[in-house]
Amino acid sequence: MKIAIIGAGNLGLAIAKGILHSNGATTMYLTKRNTKSIQEFENYGIVTVTPDNQEAVKNSDILIFAVQPGQFVSILKETKDLLTEKHVIISTITGFRIPKIEEIIGSDKFIIRSMPNTAISVGKSMTCICSNELGKKRIDLAKAIFNRMGHTMEIPEDQMQAATVICASGIAFWMRLIRATTQGAIQLGFDAKEAQELAMHTCNGAASLLIESGSHPEKEIDRVTTPKGCTIEGLNEMEHQGLSSSLIRGIVSSFEKISEIRKG
């Protein structure tokens, strides 16, 4: 695939690394106003670094836009006359809806929105994807690209705002949970390094169990036992005391507040 990443900032470079490390491109263009900081990417051999967005568009089939929202309109206007029937436009710009993109470049283009989170830098992103009507023909292509850097889910565009809150802001929530678990382990006598290792790998193990089994969390909980069943007994007691419902209410409330802030 001939890929151009328009806007090689933190997100753009994370996407570039994921594609390059998985051999997902035949050629790649990276654009940035000041290219000095990304010049080393040309060591990959298939990468061209340039400040010229038009050059990148002309020589690529898949265009991944990772610029700031305030720059997106001008870049689309600058390159729209170069777009052909071969181009697939993938926008990672938060809050920039597909109809607005169509107003600038037309609805006769393959337009896709993707919302990766910061875990894309380690190949573990949860990326939500939607498209315009024509873009549905290329949605599997977009999934193939982002599945190299984690997991994808196709959703309606009306749910992209909520997905941004759950998947992007959600990274910070789970880090807070790991931090709280780490602090609990320290209070129980582990040193800081051991406590963090316990918390991180336990969290990772829980997610991996669900992913591998394809099961519902409630079903997997029944398998989480110690020889004397202490884990289940303790969990049942915590739920009896209202911990589960309190956590759920807190999580939903937090996400709703974040969503309101983002809309504002």
Tab-separated table of C-alpha atoms in Angstrom:
chain	number	residue	atom	x	y	z
A	1	MET	CA	0.000	0.000	0.000
A	2	LYS	CA	1.145	3.523	-0.813
A	3	ILE	CA	0.430	5.455	2.369
A	4	ALA	CA	0.830	9.119	3.262
A	5	ILE	CA	0.524	10.381	6.816
A	6	ILE	CA	-0.321	14.051	6.661
A	7	GLY	CA	0.829	15.498	9.956
A	8	ALA	CA	3.667	13.503	11.504
A	9	GLY	CA	3.170	14.608	15.107
A	10	ASN	CA	2.823	12.231	18.063
A	11	LEU	CA	-0.227	10.382	16.741
A	12	GLY	CA	0.946	10.419	13.131
A	13	LEU	CA	4.334	8.968	14.068
A	14	ALA	CA	2.740	6.320	16.289
A	15	ILE	CA	0.620	5.216	13.307
A	16	ALA	CA	3.682	5.297	11.042
A	17	LYS	CA	5.687	3.101	13.423
A	18	GLY	CA	2.854	0.600	13.698
A	19	ILE	CA	2.542	0.317	9.921
A	20	LEU	CA	6.299	0.145	9.317
A	21	HIS	CA	6.973	-2.411	12.039
A	22	SER	CA	4.281	-4.679	10.594
A	23	ASN	CA	5.441	-4.228	6.981
A	24	GLY	CA	2.101	-2.644	6.126
A	25	ALA	CA	3.249	-0.279	3.385
A	26	THR	CA	5.155	-0.454	0.111
A	27	THR	CA	5.895	3.282	0.260
A	28	MET	CA	5.183	5.915	2.893
A	29	TYR	CA	5.221	9.707	2.896
A	30	LEU	CA	5.438	11.618	6.169
A	31	THR	CA	4.660	15.339	6.101
A	32	LYS	CA	5.520	17.992	8.661
A	33	ARG	CA	6.336	21.698	8.427
A	34	ASN	CA	9.711	21.190	10.105
A	35	THR	CA	11.003	17.804	8.973
A	36	LYS	CA	14.276	17.866	10.890
A	37	SER	CA	12.878	15.920	13.858
A	38	ILE	CA	11.547	13.076	11.656
A	39	GLN	CA	14.341	12.839	9.100
A	40	GLU	CA	15.555	9.558	10.637
A	41	PHE	CA	12.448	7.801	9.284
A	42	GLU	CA	13.999	7.846	5.830
A	43	ASN	CA	16.364	5.162	7.156
A	44	TYR	CA	13.498	2.707	6.631
A	45	GLY	CA	14.167	2.979	2.888
A	46	ILE	CA	10.516	3.153	1.808
A	47	VAL	CA	9.820	6.435	3.650
A	48	THR	CA	9.965	9.918	2.151
A	49	VAL	CA	9.913	12.859	4.563
A	50	THR	CA	8.632	16.130	3.144
A	51	PRO	CA	6.929	19.409	4.159
A	52	ASP	CA	4.937	19.260	0.895
A	53	ASN	CA	1.440	17.810	1.415
A	54	GLN	CA	0.679	17.928	-2.294
A	55	GLU	CA	3.727	15.802	-3.114
A	56	ALA	CA	2.571	13.225	-0.563
A	57	VAL	CA	-0.966	13.118	-1.975
A	58	LYS	CA	0.210	12.750	-5.563
A	59	ASN	CA	2.365	9.742	-4.719
A	60	SER	CA	0.042	7.885	-2.371
A	61	ASP	CA	-3.262	5.987	-2.421
A	62	ILE	CA	-4.155	6.011	1.278
A	63	LEU	CA	-4.098	9.395	3.015
A	64	ILE	CA	-4.133	9.370	6.818
A	65	PHE	CA	-4.719	12.849	8.220
A	66	ALA	CA	-3.353	13.387	11.742
A	67	VAL	CA	-3.163	17.181	11.889
A	68	GLN	CA	-4.639	19.653	14.367
A	69	PRO	CA	-8.363	20.392	13.805
A	70	GLY	CA	-7.579	24.036	13.000
A	71	GLN	CA	-5.242	22.994	10.177
A	72	PHE	CA	-7.474	20.363	8.606
A	73	VAL	CA	-9.726	22.605	6.517
A	74	SER	CA	-6.867	24.460	4.846
A	75	ILE	CA	-5.002	21.212	4.102
A	76	LEU	CA	-8.106	19.639	2.562
A	77	LYS	CA	-8.631	22.717	0.380
A	78	GLU	CA	-4.954	22.680	-0.583
A	79	THR	CA	-5.071	19.053	-1.752
A	80	LYS	CA	-8.677	18.465	-2.890
A	81	ASP	CA	-7.946	19.067	-6.604
A	82	LEU	CA	-5.333	16.284	-6.471
A	83	LEU	CA	-7.748	13.662	-5.151
A	84	THR	CA	-8.751	10.908	-7.565
A	85	GLU	CA	-10.907	7.787	-7.493
A	86	LYS	CA	-7.927	5.803	-6.130
A	87	HIS	CA	-7.584	7.819	-2.929
A	88	VAL	CA	-8.885	6.667	0.448
A	89	ILE	CA	-9.117	9.520	2.975
A	90	ILE	CA	-8.761	8.477	6.621
A	91	SER	CA	-9.233	11.224	9.192
A	92	THR	CA	-8.079	10.857	12.811
A	93	ILE	CA	-9.186	14.386	13.714
A	94	THR	CA	-11.441	14.421	16.789
A	95	GLY	CA	-14.823	16.097	16.355
A	96	PHE	CA	-14.475	16.721	12.608
A	97	ARG	CA	-17.524	15.002	11.157
A	98	ILE	CA	-17.745	13.323	7.773
A	99	PRO	CA	-20.406	15.697	6.297
A	100	LYS	CA	-18.023	18.579	6.962
A	101	ILE	CA	-15.248	16.757	5.090
A	102	GLU	CA	-17.675	16.056	2.220
A	103	GLU	CA	-18.516	19.759	2.004
A	104	ILE	CA	-14.880	20.460	1.171
A	105	ILE	CA	-13.814	17.530	-1.035
A	106	GLY	CA	-17.160	16.077	-2.165
A	107	SER	CA	-19.214	13.028	-1.232
A	108	ASP	CA	-17.815	11.069	-4.194
A	109	LYS	CA	-14.674	10.168	-2.215
A	110	PHE	CA	-13.849	7.232	0.045
A	111	ILE	CA	-13.969	8.990	3.426
A	112	ILE	CA	-13.292	7.192	6.697
A	113	ARG	CA	-12.980	8.464	10.264
A	114	SER	CA	-10.856	6.567	12.760
A	115	MET	CA	-10.419	7.208	16.469
A	116	PRO	CA	-7.330	5.432	17.831
A	117	ASN	CA	-6.094	5.929	21.372
A	118	THR	CA	-2.575	6.504	22.693
A	119	ALA	CA	-1.939	2.766	23.129
A	120	ILE	CA	-1.412	2.718	19.362
A	121	SER	CA	2.253	3.514	20.101
A	122	VAL	CA	2.644	0.017	21.612
A	123	GLY	CA	0.370	-1.768	19.134
A	124	LYS	CA	-2.578	-2.038	21.540
A	125	SER	CA	-4.991	0.656	20.376
A	126	MET	CA	-8.760	0.298	20.507
A	127	THR	CA	-9.650	2.086	17.257
A	128	CYS	CA	-13.241	2.939	16.325
A	129	ILE	CA	-14.032	3.459	12.640
A	130	CYS	CA	-16.911	4.859	10.596
A	131	SER	CA	-17.320	6.053	7.010
A	132	ASN	CA	-19.484	7.834	4.459
A	133	GLU	CA	-21.639	5.750	2.132
A	134	LEU	CA	-18.909	5.311	-0.497
A	135	GLY	CA	-16.289	4.711	2.171
A	136	LYS	CA	-18.035	1.497	3.234
A	137	LYS	CA	-16.342	-0.119	0.241
A	138	ARG	CA	-12.947	0.581	1.842
A	139	ILE	CA	-13.819	0.050	5.501
A	140	ASP	CA	-12.125	-3.373	5.558
A	141	LEU	CA	-8.962	-1.746	4.234
A	142	ALA	CA	-8.993	0.741	7.108
A	143	LYS	CA	-9.583	-2.062	9.587
A	144	ALA	CA	-6.643	-3.995	8.149
A	145	ILE	CA	-4.385	-0.975	8.667
A	146	PHE	CA	-5.412	-0.296	12.271
A	147	ASN	CA	-5.682	-3.972	13.249
A	148	ARG	CA	-1.906	-4.035	12.827
A	149	MET	CA	-1.788	-1.649	15.799
A	150	GLY	CA	-4.425	-3.182	18.052
A	151	HIS	CA	-8.132	-3.848	17.574
A	152	THR	CA	-10.831	-2.081	15.542
A	153	MET	CA	-14.589	-1.727	15.750
A	154	GLU	CA	-16.915	-0.253	13.128
A	155	ILE	CA	-19.537	2.037	14.685
A	156	PRO	CA	-22.041	4.688	13.485
A	157	GLU	CA	-20.603	8.196	13.360
A	158	ASP	CA	-23.133	9.332	15.972
A	159	GLN	CA	-21.293	7.139	18.480
A	160	MET	CA	-17.823	8.511	17.744
A	161	GLN	CA	-18.075	11.149	20.485
A	162	ALA	CA	-18.944	8.504	23.060
A	163	ALA	CA	-16.222	6.204	21.730
A	164	THR	CA	-13.679	9.003	22.123
A	165	VAL	CA	-14.637	9.290	25.785
A	166	ILE	CA	-14.630	5.532	26.460
A	167	CYS	CA	-11.513	4.580	24.491
A	168	ALA	CA	-9.335	7.679	24.621
A	169	SER	CA	-10.167	9.074	28.050
A	170	GLY	CA	-10.690	5.496	29.214
A	171	ILE	CA	-6.936	4.853	28.969
A	172	ALA	CA	-6.425	7.345	31.797
A	173	PHE	CA	-9.201	5.706	33.853
A	174	TRP	CA	-7.555	2.270	33.702
A	175	MET	CA	-4.188	3.799	34.560
A	176	ARG	CA	-5.827	5.327	37.630
A	177	LEU	CA	-7.213	1.892	38.530
A	178	ILE	CA	-3.741	0.366	38.191
A	179	ARG	CA	-2.327	3.153	40.348
A	180	ALA	CA	-4.955	2.521	43.042
A	181	THR	CA	-4.224	-1.214	42.953
A	182	THR	CA	-0.505	-0.473	43.203
A	183	GLN	CA	-1.088	1.708	46.260
A	184	GLY	CA	-3.174	-1.047	47.825
A	185	ALA	CA	-0.407	-3.580	47.262
A	186	ILE	CA	2.129	-1.240	48.883
A	187	GLN	CA	-0.103	-0.948	51.939
A	188	LEU	CA	-0.164	-4.754	52.111
A	189	GLY	CA	3.629	-4.894	52.307
A	190	PHE	CA	4.992	-4.995	48.733
A	191	ASP	CA	7.638	-2.509	47.633
A	192	ALA	CA	6.662	0.037	44.960
A	193	LYS	CA	8.232	-1.818	42.011
A	194	GLU	CA	6.697	-5.155	42.987
A	195	ALA	CA	3.308	-3.531	43.593
A	196	GLN	CA	3.213	-1.895	40.158
A	197	GLU	CA	4.281	-5.122	38.472
A	198	LEU	CA	1.510	-7.021	40.275
A	199	ALA	CA	-1.112	-4.446	39.303
A	200	MET	CA	-0.111	-4.082	35.636
A	201	HIS	CA	0.163	-7.771	34.859
A	202	THR	CA	-3.024	-8.635	36.733
A	203	CYS	CA	-4.923	-6.024	34.705
A	204	ASN	CA	-3.344	-7.291	31.480
A	205	GLY	CA	-4.197	-10.874	32.418
A	206	ALA	CA	-7.850	-10.060	33.060
A	207	ALA	CA	-8.206	-8.397	29.648
A	208	SER	CA	-6.361	-11.250	27.933
A	209	LEU	CA	-8.656	-13.839	29.524
A	210	LEU	CA	-11.718	-12.093	28.130
A	211	ILE	CA	-10.166	-11.553	24.702
A	212	GLU	CA	-9.024	-15.161	24.345
A	213	SER	CA	-12.231	-16.724	25.654
A	214	GLY	CA	-14.599	-14.327	23.905
A	215	SER	CA	-16.686	-14.628	27.040
A	216	HIS	CA	-18.635	-12.180	29.164
A	217	PRO	CA	-16.900	-10.860	32.306
A	218	GLU	CA	-19.603	-12.387	34.555
A	219	LYS	CA	-18.867	-15.870	33.186
A	220	GLU	CA	-15.107	-15.469	33.570
A	221	ILE	CA	-15.474	-14.302	37.184
A	222	ASP	CA	-16.719	-17.794	38.106
A	223	ARG	CA	-13.349	-19.197	37.026
A	224	VAL	CA	-11.339	-16.771	39.189
A	225	THR	CA	-10.866	-18.847	42.333
A	226	THR	CA	-8.158	-19.736	44.817
A	227	PRO	CA	-8.017	-23.292	46.252
A	228	LYS	CA	-10.417	-22.279	49.054
A	229	GLY	CA	-12.590	-20.019	46.940
A	230	CYS	CA	-11.425	-16.894	48.778
A	231	THR	CA	-11.456	-14.752	45.655
A	232	ILE	CA	-15.097	-15.452	44.857
A	233	GLU	CA	-16.165	-15.113	48.470
A	234	GLY	CA	-14.406	-11.779	48.744
A	235	LEU	CA	-15.844	-10.556	45.450
A	236	ASN	CA	-19.348	-11.606	46.434
A	237	GLU	CA	-19.005	-9.773	49.723
A	238	MET	CA	-17.809	-6.584	48.005
A	239	GLU	CA	-20.723	-6.749	45.574
A	240	HIS	CA	-23.097	-7.400	48.485
A	241	GLN	CA	-21.825	-4.172	50.037
A	242	GLY	CA	-22.675	-2.322	46.834
A	243	LEU	CA	-19.145	-1.905	45.428
A	244	SER	CA	-19.991	-3.141	41.921
A	245	SER	CA	-22.999	-0.856	41.449
A	246	SER	CA	-21.093	2.073	42.967
A	247	LEU	CA	-18.194	1.557	40.563
A	248	ILE	CA	-20.526	1.356	37.573
A	249	ARG	CA	-22.379	4.534	38.612
A	250	GLY	CA	-19.053	6.306	39.149
A	251	ILE	CA	-17.655	5.232	35.788
A	252	VAL	CA	-20.795	6.235	33.867
A	253	SER	CA	-20.987	9.557	35.702
A	254	SER	CA	-17.314	10.299	34.999
A	255	PHE	CA	-17.619	9.504	31.311
A	256	GLU	CA	-20.768	11.638	31.012
A	257	LYS	CA	-18.967	14.598	32.577
A	258	ILE	CA	-15.973	14.158	30.265
A	259	SER	CA	-18.307	13.999	27.266
A	260	GLU	CA	-19.984	17.256	28.337
A	261	ILE	CA	-16.605	18.947	28.705
A	262	ARG	CA	-15.538	17.781	25.242
A	263	LYS	CA	-18.770	19.036	23.689
A	264	GLY	CA	-18.282	22.399	25.376
